[in-house]
Structure formats: C-alpha cells, structure tokens
Short mmCIF file of C-alpha atoms and ligand atoms in Angstrom, two decimals:
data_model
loop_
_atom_site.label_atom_id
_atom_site.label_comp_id
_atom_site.label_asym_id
_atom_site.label_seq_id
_atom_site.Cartn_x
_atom_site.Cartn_y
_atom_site.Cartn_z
CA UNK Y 14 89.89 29.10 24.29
CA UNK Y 15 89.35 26.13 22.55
CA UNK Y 16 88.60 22.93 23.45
CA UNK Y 17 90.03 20.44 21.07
CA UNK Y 18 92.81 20.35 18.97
CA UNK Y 19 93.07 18.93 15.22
CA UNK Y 20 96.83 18.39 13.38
CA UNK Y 21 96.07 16.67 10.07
CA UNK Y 22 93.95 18.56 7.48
CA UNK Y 23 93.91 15.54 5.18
CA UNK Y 24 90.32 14.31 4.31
CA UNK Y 25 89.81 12.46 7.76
CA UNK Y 26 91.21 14.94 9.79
CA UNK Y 27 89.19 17.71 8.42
CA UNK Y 28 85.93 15.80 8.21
CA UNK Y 29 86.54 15.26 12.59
CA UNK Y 30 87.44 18.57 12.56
CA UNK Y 31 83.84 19.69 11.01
CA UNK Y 32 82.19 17.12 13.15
CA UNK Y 33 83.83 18.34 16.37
CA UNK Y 34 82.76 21.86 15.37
CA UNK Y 35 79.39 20.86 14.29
CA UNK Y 36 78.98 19.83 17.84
CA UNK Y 37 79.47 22.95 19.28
CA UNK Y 38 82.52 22.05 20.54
CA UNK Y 39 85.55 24.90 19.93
CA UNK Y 40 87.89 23.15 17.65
CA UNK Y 41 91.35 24.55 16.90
CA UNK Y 42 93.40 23.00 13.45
CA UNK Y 43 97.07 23.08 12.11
CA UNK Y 44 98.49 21.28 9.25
CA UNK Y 45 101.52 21.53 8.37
CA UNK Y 46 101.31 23.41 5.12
CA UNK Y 47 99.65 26.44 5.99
CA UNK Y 48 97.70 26.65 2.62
CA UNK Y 49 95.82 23.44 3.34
CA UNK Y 50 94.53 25.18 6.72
CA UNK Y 51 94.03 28.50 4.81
CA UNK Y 52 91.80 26.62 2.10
CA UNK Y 53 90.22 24.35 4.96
CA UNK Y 54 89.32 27.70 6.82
CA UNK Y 55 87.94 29.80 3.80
CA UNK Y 56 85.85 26.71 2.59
CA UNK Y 57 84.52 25.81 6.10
CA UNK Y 58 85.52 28.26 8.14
CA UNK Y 59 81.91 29.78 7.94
CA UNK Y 60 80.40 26.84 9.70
CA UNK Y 61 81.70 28.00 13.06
CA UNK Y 62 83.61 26.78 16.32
CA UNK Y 63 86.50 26.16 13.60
CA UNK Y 64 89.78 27.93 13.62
CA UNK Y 65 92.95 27.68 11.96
CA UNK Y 66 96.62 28.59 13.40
CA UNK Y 67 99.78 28.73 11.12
CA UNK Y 68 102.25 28.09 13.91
CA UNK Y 69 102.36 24.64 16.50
CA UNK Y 70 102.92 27.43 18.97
CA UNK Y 71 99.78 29.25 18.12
CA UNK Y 72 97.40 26.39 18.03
CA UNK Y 73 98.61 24.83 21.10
CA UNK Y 74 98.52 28.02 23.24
CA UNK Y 75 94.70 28.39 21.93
CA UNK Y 76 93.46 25.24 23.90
CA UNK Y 77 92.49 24.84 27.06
CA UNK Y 78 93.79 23.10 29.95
CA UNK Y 79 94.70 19.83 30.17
CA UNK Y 80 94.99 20.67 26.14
CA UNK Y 81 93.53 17.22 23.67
CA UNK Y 82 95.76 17.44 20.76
CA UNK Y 83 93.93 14.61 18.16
CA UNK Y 84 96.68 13.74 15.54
CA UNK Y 85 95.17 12.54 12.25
CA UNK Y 86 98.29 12.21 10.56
CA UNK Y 87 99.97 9.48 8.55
CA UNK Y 88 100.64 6.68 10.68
CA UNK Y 89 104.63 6.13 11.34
CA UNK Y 90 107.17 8.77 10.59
CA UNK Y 91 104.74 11.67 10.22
CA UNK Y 92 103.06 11.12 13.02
CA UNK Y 93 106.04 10.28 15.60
CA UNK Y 94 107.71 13.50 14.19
CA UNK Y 95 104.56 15.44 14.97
CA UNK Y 96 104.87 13.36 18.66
CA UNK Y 97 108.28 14.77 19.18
CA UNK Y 98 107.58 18.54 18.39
CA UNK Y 99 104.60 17.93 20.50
CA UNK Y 100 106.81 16.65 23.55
CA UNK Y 101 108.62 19.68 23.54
CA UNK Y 102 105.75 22.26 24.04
CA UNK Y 103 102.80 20.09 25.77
CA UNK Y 104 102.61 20.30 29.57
CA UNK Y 105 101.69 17.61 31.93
CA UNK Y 106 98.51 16.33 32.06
CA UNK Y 107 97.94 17.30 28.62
CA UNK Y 108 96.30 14.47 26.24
CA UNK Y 109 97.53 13.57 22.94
CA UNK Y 110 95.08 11.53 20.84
CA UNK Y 111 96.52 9.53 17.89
CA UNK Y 112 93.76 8.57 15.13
CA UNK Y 113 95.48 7.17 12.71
CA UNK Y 114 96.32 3.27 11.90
CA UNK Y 115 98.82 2.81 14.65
CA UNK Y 116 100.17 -0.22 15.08
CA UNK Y 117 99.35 -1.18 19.02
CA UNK Y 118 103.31 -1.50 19.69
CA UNK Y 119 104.03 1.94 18.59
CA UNK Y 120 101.27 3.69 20.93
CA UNK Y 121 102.68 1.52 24.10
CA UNK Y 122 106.09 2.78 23.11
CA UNK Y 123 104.98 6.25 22.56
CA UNK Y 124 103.05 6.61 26.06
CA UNK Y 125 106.04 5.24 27.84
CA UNK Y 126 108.11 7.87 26.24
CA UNK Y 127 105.63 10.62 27.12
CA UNK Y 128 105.19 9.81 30.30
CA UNK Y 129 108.80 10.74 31.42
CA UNK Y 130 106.79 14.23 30.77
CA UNK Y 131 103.61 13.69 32.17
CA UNK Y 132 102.04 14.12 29.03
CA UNK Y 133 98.98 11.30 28.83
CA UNK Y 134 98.98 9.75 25.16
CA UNK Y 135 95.56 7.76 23.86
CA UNK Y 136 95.46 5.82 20.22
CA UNK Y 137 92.02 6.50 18.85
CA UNK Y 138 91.22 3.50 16.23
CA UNK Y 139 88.69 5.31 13.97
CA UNK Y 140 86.38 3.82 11.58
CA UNK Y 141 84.00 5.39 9.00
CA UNK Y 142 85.90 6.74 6.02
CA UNK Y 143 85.44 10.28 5.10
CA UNK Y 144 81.77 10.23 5.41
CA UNK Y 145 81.59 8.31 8.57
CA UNK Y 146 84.40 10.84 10.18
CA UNK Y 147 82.51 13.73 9.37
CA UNK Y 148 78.82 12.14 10.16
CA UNK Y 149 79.66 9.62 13.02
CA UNK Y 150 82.12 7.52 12.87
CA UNK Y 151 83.35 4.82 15.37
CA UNK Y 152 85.79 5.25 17.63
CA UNK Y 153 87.93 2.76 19.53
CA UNK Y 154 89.96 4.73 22.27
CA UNK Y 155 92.09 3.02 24.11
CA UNK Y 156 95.02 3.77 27.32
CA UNK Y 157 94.91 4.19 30.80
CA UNK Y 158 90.87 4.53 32.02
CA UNK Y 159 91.73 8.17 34.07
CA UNK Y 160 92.64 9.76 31.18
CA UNK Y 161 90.02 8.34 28.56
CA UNK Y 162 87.00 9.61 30.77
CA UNK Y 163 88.82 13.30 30.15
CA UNK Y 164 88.43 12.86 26.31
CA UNK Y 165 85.42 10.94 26.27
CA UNK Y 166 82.32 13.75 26.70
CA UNK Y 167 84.14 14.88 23.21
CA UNK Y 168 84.21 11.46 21.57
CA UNK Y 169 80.77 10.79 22.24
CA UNK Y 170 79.33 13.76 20.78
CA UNK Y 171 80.89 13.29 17.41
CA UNK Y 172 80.34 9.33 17.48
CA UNK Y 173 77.90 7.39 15.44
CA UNK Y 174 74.75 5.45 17.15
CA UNK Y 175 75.00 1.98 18.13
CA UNK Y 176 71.91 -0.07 17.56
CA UNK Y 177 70.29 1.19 20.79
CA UNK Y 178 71.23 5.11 19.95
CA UNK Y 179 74.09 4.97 22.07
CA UNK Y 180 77.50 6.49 20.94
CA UNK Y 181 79.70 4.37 19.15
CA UNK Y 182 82.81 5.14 21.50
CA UNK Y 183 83.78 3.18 24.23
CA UNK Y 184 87.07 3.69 26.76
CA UNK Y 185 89.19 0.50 25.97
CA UNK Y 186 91.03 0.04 29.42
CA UNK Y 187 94.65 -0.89 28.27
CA UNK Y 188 97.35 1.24 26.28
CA UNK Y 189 97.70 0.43 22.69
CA UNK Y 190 94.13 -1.38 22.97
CA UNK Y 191 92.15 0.94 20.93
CA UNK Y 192 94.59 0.94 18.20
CA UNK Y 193 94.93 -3.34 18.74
CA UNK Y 194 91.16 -3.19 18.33
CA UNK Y 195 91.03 -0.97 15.04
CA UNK Y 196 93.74 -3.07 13.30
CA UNK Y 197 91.64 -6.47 13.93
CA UNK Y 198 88.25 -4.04 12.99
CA UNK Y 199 90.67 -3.86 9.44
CA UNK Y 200 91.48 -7.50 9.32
CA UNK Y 201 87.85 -8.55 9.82
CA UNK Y 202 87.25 -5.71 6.67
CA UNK Y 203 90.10 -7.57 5.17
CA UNK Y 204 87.96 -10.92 5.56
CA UNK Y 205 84.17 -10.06 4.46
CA UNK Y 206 85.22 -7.81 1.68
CA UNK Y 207 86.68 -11.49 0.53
CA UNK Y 208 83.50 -13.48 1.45
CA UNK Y 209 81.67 -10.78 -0.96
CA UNK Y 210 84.63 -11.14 -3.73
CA UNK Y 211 84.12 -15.52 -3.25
CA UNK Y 212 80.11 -14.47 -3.62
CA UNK Y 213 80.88 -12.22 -6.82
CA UNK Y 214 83.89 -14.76 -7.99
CA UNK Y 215 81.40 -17.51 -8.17
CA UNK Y 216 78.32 -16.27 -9.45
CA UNK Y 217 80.25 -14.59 -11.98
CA UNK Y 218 82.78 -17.54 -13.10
CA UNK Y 219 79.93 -20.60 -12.60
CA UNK Y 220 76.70 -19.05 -13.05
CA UNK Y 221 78.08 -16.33 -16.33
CA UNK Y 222 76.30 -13.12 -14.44
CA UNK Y 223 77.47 -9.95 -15.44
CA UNK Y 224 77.63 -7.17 -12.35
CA UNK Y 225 74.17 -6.16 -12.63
CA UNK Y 226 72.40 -9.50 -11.87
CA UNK Y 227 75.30 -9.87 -9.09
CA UNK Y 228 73.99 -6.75 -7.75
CA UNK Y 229 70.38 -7.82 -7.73
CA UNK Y 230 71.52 -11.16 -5.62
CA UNK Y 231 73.61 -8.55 -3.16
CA UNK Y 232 70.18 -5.90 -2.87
CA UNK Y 233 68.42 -9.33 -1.91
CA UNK Y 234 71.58 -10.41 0.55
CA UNK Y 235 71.34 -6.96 1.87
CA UNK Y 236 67.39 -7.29 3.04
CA UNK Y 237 68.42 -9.73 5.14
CA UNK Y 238 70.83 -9.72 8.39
CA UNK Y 239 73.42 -9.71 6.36
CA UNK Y 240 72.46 -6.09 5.56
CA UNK Y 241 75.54 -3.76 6.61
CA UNK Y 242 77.78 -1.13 5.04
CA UNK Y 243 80.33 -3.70 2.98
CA UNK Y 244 77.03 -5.18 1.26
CA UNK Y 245 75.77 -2.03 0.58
CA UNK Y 246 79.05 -0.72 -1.10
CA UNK Y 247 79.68 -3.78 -3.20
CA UNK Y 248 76.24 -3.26 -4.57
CA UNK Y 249 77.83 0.57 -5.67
CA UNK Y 250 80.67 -1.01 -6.79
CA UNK Y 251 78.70 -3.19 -9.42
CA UNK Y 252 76.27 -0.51 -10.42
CA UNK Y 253 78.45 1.83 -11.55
CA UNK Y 254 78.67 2.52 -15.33
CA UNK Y 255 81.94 3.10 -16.23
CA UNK Y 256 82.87 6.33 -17.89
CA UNK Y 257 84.70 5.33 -21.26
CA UNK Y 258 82.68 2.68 -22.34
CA UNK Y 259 79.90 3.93 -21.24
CA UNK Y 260 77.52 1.06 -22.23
CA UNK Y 261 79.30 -1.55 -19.43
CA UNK Y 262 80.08 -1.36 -16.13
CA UNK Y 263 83.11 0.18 -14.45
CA UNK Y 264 83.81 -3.18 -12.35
CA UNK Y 265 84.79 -4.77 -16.05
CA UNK Y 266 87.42 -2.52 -16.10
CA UNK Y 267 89.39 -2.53 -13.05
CA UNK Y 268 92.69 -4.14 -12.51
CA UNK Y 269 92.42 -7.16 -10.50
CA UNK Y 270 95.74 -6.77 -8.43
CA UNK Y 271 94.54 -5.16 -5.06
CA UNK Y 272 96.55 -3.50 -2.84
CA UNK Y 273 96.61 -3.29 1.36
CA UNK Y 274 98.37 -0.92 3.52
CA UNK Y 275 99.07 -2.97 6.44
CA UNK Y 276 96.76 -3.51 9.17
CA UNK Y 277 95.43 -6.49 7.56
CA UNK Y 278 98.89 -8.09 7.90
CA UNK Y 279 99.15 -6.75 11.42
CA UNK Y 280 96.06 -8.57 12.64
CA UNK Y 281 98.03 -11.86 11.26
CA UNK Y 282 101.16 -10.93 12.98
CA UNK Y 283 99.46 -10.40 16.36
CA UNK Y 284 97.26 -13.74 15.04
CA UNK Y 285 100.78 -15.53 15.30
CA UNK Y 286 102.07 -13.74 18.42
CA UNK Y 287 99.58 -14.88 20.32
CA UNK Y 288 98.90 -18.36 18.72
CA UNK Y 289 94.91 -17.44 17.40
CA UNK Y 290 94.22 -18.74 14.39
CA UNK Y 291 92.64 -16.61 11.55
CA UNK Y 292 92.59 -18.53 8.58
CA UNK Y 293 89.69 -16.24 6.78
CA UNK Y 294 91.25 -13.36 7.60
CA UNK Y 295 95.12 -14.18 6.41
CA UNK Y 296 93.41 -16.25 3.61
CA UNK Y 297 91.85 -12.68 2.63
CA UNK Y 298 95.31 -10.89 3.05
CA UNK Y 299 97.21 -13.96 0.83
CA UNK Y 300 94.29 -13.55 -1.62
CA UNK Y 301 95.32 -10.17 -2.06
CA UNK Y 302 99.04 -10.76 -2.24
CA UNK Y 303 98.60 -13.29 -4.78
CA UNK Y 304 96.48 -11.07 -6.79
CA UNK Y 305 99.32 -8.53 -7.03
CA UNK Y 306 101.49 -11.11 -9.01
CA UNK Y 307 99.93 -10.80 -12.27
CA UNK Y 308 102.76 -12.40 -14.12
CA UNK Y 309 103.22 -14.76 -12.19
CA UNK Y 310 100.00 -15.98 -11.97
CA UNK Y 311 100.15 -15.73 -16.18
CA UNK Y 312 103.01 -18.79 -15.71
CA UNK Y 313 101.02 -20.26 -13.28
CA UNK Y 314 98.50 -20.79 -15.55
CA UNK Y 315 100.44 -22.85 -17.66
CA UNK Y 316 101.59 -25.16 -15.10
CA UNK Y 317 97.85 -26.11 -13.30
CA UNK Y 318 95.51 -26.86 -15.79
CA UNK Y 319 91.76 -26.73 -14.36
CA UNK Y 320 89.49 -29.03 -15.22
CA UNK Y 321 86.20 -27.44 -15.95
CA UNK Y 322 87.48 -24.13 -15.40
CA UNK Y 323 86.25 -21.56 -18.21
CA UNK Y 324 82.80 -23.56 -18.25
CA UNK Y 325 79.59 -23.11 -16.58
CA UNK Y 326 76.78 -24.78 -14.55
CA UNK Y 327 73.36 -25.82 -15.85
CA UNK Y 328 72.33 -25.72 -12.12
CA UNK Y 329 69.18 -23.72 -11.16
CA UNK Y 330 70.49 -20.11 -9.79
CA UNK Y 331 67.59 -19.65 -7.39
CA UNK Y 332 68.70 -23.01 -5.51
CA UNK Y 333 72.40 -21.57 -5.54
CA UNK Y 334 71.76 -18.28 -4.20
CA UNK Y 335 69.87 -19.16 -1.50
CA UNK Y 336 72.30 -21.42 -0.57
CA UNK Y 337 75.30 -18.77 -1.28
CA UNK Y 338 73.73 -16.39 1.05
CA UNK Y 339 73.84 -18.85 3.85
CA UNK Y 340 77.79 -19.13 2.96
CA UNK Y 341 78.39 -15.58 3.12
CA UNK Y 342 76.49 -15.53 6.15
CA UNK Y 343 78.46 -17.74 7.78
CA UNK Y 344 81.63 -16.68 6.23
CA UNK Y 345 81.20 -13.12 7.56
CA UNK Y 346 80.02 -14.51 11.04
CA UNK Y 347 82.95 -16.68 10.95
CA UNK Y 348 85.44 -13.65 9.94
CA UNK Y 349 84.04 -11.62 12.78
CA UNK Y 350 84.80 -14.60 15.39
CA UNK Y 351 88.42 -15.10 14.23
CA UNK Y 352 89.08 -11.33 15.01
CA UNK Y 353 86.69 -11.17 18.29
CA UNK Y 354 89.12 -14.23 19.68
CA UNK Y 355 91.94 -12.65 18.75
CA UNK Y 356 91.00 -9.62 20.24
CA UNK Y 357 90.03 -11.77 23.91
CA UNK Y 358 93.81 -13.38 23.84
CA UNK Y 359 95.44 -10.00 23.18
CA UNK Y 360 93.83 -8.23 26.00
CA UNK Y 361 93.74 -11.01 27.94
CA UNK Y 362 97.71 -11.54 27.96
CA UNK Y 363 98.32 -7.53 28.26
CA UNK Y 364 95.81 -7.50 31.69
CA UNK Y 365 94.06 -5.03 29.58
CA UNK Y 366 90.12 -4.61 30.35
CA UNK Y 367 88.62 -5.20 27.38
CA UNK Y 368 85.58 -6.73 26.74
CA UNK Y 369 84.80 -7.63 23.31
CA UNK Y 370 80.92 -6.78 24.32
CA UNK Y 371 81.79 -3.29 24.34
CA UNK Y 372 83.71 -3.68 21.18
CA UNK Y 373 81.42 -5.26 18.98
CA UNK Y 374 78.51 -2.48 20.11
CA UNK Y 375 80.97 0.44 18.94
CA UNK Y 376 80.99 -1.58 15.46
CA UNK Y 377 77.46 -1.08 15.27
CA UNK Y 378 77.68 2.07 13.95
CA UNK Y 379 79.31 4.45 11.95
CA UNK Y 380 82.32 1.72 11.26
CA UNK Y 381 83.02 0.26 7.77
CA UNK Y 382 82.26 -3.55 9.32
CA UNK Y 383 79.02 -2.32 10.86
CA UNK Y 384 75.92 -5.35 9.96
CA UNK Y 385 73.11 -5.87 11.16
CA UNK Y 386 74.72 -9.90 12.09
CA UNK Y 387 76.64 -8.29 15.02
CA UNK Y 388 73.43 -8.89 17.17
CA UNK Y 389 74.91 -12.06 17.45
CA UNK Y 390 78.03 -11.29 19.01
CA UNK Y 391 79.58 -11.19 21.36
CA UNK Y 392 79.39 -15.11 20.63
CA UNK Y 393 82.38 -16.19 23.34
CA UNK Y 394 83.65 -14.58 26.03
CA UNK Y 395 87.05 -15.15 27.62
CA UNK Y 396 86.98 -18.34 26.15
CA UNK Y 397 83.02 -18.90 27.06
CA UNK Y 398 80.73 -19.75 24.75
CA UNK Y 399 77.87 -17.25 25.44
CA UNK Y 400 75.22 -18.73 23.28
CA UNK Y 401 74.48 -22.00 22.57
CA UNK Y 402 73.59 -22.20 18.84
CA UNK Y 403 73.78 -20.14 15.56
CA UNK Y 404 70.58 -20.31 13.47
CA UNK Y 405 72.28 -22.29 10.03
CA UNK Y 406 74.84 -25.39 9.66
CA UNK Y 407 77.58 -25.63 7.73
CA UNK Y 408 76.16 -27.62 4.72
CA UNK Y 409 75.35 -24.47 2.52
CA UNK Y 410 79.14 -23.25 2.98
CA UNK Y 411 80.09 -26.97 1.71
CA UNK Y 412 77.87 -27.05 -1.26
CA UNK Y 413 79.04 -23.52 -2.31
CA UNK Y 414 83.23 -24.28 -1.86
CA UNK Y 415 82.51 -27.74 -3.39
CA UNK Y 416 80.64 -26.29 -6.50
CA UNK Y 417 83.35 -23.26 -7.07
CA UNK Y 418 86.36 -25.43 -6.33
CA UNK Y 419 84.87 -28.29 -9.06
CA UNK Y 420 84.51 -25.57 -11.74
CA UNK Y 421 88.16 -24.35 -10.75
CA UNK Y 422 87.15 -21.54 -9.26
CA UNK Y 423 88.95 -20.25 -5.66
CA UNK Y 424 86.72 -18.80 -2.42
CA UNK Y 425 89.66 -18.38 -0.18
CA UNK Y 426 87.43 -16.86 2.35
CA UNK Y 427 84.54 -19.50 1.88
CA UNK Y 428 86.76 -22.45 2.04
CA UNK Y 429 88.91 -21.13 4.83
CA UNK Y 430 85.55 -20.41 7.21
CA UNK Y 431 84.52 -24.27 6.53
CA UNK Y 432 87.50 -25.36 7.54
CA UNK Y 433 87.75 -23.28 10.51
CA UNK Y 434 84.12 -24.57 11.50
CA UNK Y 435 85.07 -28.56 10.14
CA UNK Y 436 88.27 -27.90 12.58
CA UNK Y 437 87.15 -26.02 15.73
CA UNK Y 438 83.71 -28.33 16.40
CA UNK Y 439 86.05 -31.64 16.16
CA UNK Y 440 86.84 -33.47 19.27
CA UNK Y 441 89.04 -35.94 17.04
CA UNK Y 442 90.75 -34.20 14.39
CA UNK Y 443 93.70 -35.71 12.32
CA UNK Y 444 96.66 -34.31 14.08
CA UNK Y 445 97.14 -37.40 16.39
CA UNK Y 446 98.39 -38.40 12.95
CA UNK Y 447 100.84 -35.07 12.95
CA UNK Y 448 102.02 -35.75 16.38
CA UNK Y 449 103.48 -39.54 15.08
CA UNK Y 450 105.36 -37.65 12.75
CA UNK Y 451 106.78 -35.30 15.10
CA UNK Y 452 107.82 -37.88 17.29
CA UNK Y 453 108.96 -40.50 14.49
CA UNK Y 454 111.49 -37.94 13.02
CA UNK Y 455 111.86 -35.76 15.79
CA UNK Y 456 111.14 -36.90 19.19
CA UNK Y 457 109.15 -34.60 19.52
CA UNK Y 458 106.83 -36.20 22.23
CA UNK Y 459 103.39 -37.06 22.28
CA UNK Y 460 100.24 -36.91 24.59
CA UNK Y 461 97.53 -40.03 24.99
CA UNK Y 462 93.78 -39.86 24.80
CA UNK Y 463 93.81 -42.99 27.49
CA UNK Y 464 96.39 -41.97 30.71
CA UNK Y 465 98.37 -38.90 31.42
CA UNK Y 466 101.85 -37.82 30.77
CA UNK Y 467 104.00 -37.12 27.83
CA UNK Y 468 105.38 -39.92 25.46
CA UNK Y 469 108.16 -40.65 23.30
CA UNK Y 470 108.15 -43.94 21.12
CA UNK Y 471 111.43 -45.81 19.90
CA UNK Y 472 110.13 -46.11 16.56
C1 3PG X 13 91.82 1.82 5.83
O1 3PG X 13 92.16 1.78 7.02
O2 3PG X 13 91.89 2.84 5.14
C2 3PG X 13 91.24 0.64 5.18
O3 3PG X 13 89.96 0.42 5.57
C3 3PG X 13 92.12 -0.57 5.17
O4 3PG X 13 93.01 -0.24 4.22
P1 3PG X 13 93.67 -1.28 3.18
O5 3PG X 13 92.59 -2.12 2.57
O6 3PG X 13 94.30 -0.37 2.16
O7 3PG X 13 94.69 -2.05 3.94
#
C-alpha cells in the first residue's frame, strides 16, 4: 500500500512527490490529465516508491489507512472541486492536506464542511519553489494538533534543516493557521524583495551603476547577516546576460510592471482585520500596483516635475553603501516584524497556539525568506518585547530615504520601515493633533494625557 498520496503533477507537486519518494516513503500520484502522470511516471518513475493511478478511485484505494491525500493544486476552484470529489470517496479519519496558497478562511470553511464526514482536513503553507519542494522545503502545517502529529513523521522527512539541523516543519495548533502563516511568509517576500528593489533603485538612479557593480554591493551585503536566499537571487537576477543583446544584461530588458497573485494583498487584508499595521509590506504590494500602470504613470510624469531627478551624486559610494546596507538591514528586519505581529494578533484572536518562535525556526530553512537575520527573532512575543536592543539605529535608514527622496527617487520599503520605527518608539506622536480634528468636526471624543475619562469639547 502506499503511504502518501499526491493530486497535482504541476512542478511543485511533482518535485514533493520525488521528495516523498526519495525518502523512502511509498508515494501514490494522480493528476488529472492522465498524460501528465504518464510522462511524470516514465521520466521518474525509475527512481522508486513512485506510482501513478489514472482513476481518483485507483489512487485512493492504493493508500493506507487513515489515507493523507496532499493536494498541490491551484488554489480556489481547482482545488475545492478536487475537495468535493474527495468528500465523496474518503472515509473518516482520513487526512486531506492542502499545499497550495489557501487563503486561511477557505481551509476553516473547508474543515467545517469535512467534518460533517469525519474526514480531518490540514492546509500545508509550503515554501521553497521548485527546488526547495523537491530538496527541502518549509512547511507550515496547520489544524487541529491530533491530526497534525498523524502527518507529521512524513513532513519532517521531506523538510529542509533549520539552523540547528532540525526539520523545517512545525504543527501550527489552530485550523487555517498554517495557511495564515504562509500568506504573511508571502507578504514579508512581498516586503524584502522591495527593500532589495529601494537598494537597486538607488544605487542605480543616484550613484549611475549598471547591474554588475549592483551585484558586487549585493555579494558584499550577502557576506554579512543579511546573507539569505532573496540576496542571493537578486545577485542572479543582475548577473545574467541577456540573450539578444548579448553584450548587456538581461535586467535592462525587463518590463518594469510586476505582477502578484494575491497573498501579498491577503496579508494586508488580515493587516486591516485585525488592526496591525504593515506599512512595508502594503507599501511593497502598492509599489507593485503602481508599477502596473505604465500609462498612467507616463501622465504622471507630466504633472510632478522632480527636482534633481535624472541627475546624480558626487558623493563617495563606499560611504553610501555601507550606510545602505544598514538600511536594508533594518528594512528587512523591520518587514519581518510587521508580519511576525501580525501573525501574534491573528492567532491570538482565533485561540490558536501559535507561537511565532516556532514559526520563524521553520523559515530558517528551505523557505524563500530564509536569512541568516532571523537569529534575531522572535523579537516580541504576545506583545513582549523579548530582547532589549537591536545592534544599529535608525540614522543609516534616514540618510539613505533622505538622499533617494532629494534626487527624486522612491524607496517605498525604506521610507515606510523609518516611519514605522520614527512611529512605534514615540511616546508623543502627532495624533493628539488628529484627535482635535475628530472631535472639532465630529465629536468624535478625545482622551487626556493628565486625568481619566473620555472628552468632548464645544469648540
Ligand atoms: C508564490 O507563492 O509563488 C510567490 O512566492 C508569491 O507570488 P507573487 O509574487 O506572484 O504574489
């Protein structure tokens, strides 16, 4: 019999597939055009402990008891019509695994549904792209505790290391938490692939560097803490020659409206659900949005003349970039906080048991936000500050976000982290001034720094 079941042959799906497999572990696969499993079995067939079934029917009959069913399928329609064939054939007690980019809301109305037939339902955030899914990826399961230590003896084997070798899998206690938790893994992703595009924006627009030199700054970025897998891919991404003009480099060439499929917008929804501010990360998301308006942005142009924009700095470069690593640094610290809190509030108002200790050590590894900086988390912990101090102020993020914004040039994600800092270490911050407004116009009410209560004024 087998012991786990794969439905998705797409490049994920069969990468977990080979994993599982790899592992020893007896792994049964159906997709639902039989030629993709035929190809996927002749071309890895040979590796062993893989199998491929042309009916539902088939494959589910060849698993064991209670059967795991992982579904790495398209998230929304495919995958809830794969859900609803499943419902009909499952039994009880059998475990249906959904890896795909759930949103949180679907997987809590999906195991309700399920339940009504005993069959147990786990989203599986995972993290790693195709390489990471077929090496070690990270995986964020999350549901009801009883029936995550059933699937996890699988999970760990095809995980990736944390930074003390341990698997980079983790039972989230709490249904639709593992899928919560990958969605605000893909906002974070949403906010340091920003901080490196602010790094790139500026060195490129003030300092004139073409991609190469901007890749020598990143290999030196990358021997620090800051080293992780984002660093390491933007210095692939600058490298690479392009293939029709062959003499310059590939970056040159691509379009500069960027696309997003979602979870980045779903980490600001939940962000505004539950009243935890982002700003880096939704800064990151409207960054992208506003790059997909080329014409717009053509009239734009028109209307907002920039100063010095178009014109560059005499200033040394070895003075900026050591300053501009510090930025980044604290940009991509500041991006993982944002998500980490959000994270805390969400489980904390669901009485699910998560602890974001356990989710920052299965980012370690194997995940596309893996860096060496997440030693320093988990930071705060149900609202607790856990360490005292971070080892650089806020002055080289200033000097960097003044510099770009005086030669017109935008960090979204840089300024957005300073202001997050400037905001969230002030014990007197402007909005007493807000408040007067509220209650001028609206009577809105107000609270006093010198006695208790709540005020109105006849203004
Ligand atoms: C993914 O989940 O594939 C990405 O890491 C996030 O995708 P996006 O940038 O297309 O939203």
């Amino acid at each position: 019999m087998n012991q786990i079941g794969i439905i998705g042959l797409g490049t994920m799906g069969a990468n977990l597939a080979r994993n599982f497999a790899s592992r020893q572990i007896k792994t049964a696969v159906f997709n639902r055009t039989i030629e993709t499993t035929k190809e996927f079995i002749a071309n890895f067939g040979g590796e062993g402990h893989l199998t491929g079934y042309e009916t539902l029917k088939e494959f589910i009959d060849s698993l064991e008891s209670p059967r795991k069913v992982m579904l790495m399928v398209t998230a929304g329609p495919a995958t809830e019509a794969v859900i609803e064939q499943l419902a009909e054939i499952l039994s009880p007690k059998d475990i249906i695994i959904d890896g795909g980019n759930t949103n949180y809301k679907d997987t809590i109305r999906r195991t309700e549904q399920l339940k009504a037939k005993q069959i147990n339902f786990i989203g599986c955030g995972v993290s790693g792209g195709e390489k990471g899914a077929l090496e070690g990826p990270s995986l964020m399961p999350g549901g009801d505790l009883q029936v995550l230590e059933e699937i996890m003896p699988f999970l760990e084997q095809i995980a990736a290391k944390d930074f003390n070798g341990n698997p980079c899998v983790h039972p989230f206690e709490g249904i639709g938490a593992g899928n919560l938790i990958k969605t605000v893994h893909n906002g974070i992703e949403y906010g340091l692939m920003q901080v490196l595009a602010d790094a790139y924006e500026v060195l490129r627009k003030v300092y004139n560097l073409k991609p190469e030199g901007i890749a020598e700054i990143f290999k030196d970025f990358n021997r620090s803490e800051l080293n992780g897998f984002l660093l390491e891919t933007a210095i692939q991404v600058l490298e690479k020659p392009d293939t029709f003009n062959k003499s310059e480099k590939l970056i040159n060439y691509i379009s500069d409206e960027a696309g997003s499929k979602g979870t980045g917008g779903w980490t600001v929804e939940a962000a505004l659900e539950y009243g935890v501010p982002v700003p880096t990360l939704a800064a990151s998301l409207f960054a992208r949005q506003l790059s997909a308006w080329p014409e717009q942005r053509l009239k734009d142009k028109a209307l907002f003349p920039r100063p010095l924009a178009d014109q560059i700095t005499k200033d040394p470069l070895d003075i900026f970039t050591a300053k501009l690593e510090q930025a980044v640094w604290l940009s991509c610290i500041v991006s993982f906080m944002q998500g980490i809190r959000l994270i805390d509030e969400v489980s904390l108002k669901n009485n699910w048991g998560v602890y974001t200790g356990d989710v920052v050590r299965v980012w370690q590894g194997g995940c596309i936000i893996r860096t060496q900086l997440l030693k320093y988390f988990p930071l705060i912990e149900n609202g607790k500050l856990l360490e005292s101090k971070l080892p650089t102020t806020t002055n080289s993020l200033a000097y960097v976000y003044s510099i770009a914004a005086k030669f017109g040039v935008a960090t979204p994600a840089l300024s957005n982290s300073f202001d997050y800092i400037a905001y969230s270490t002030d014990p007197n911050l402007p909005t007493n001034f807000v408040q007067g407004l509220r209650d001028c116009f609206g009577a809105h009410t107000y609270k006093r720094n010198d006695r208790d209560g709540v005020f109105t004024e006849n203004w």
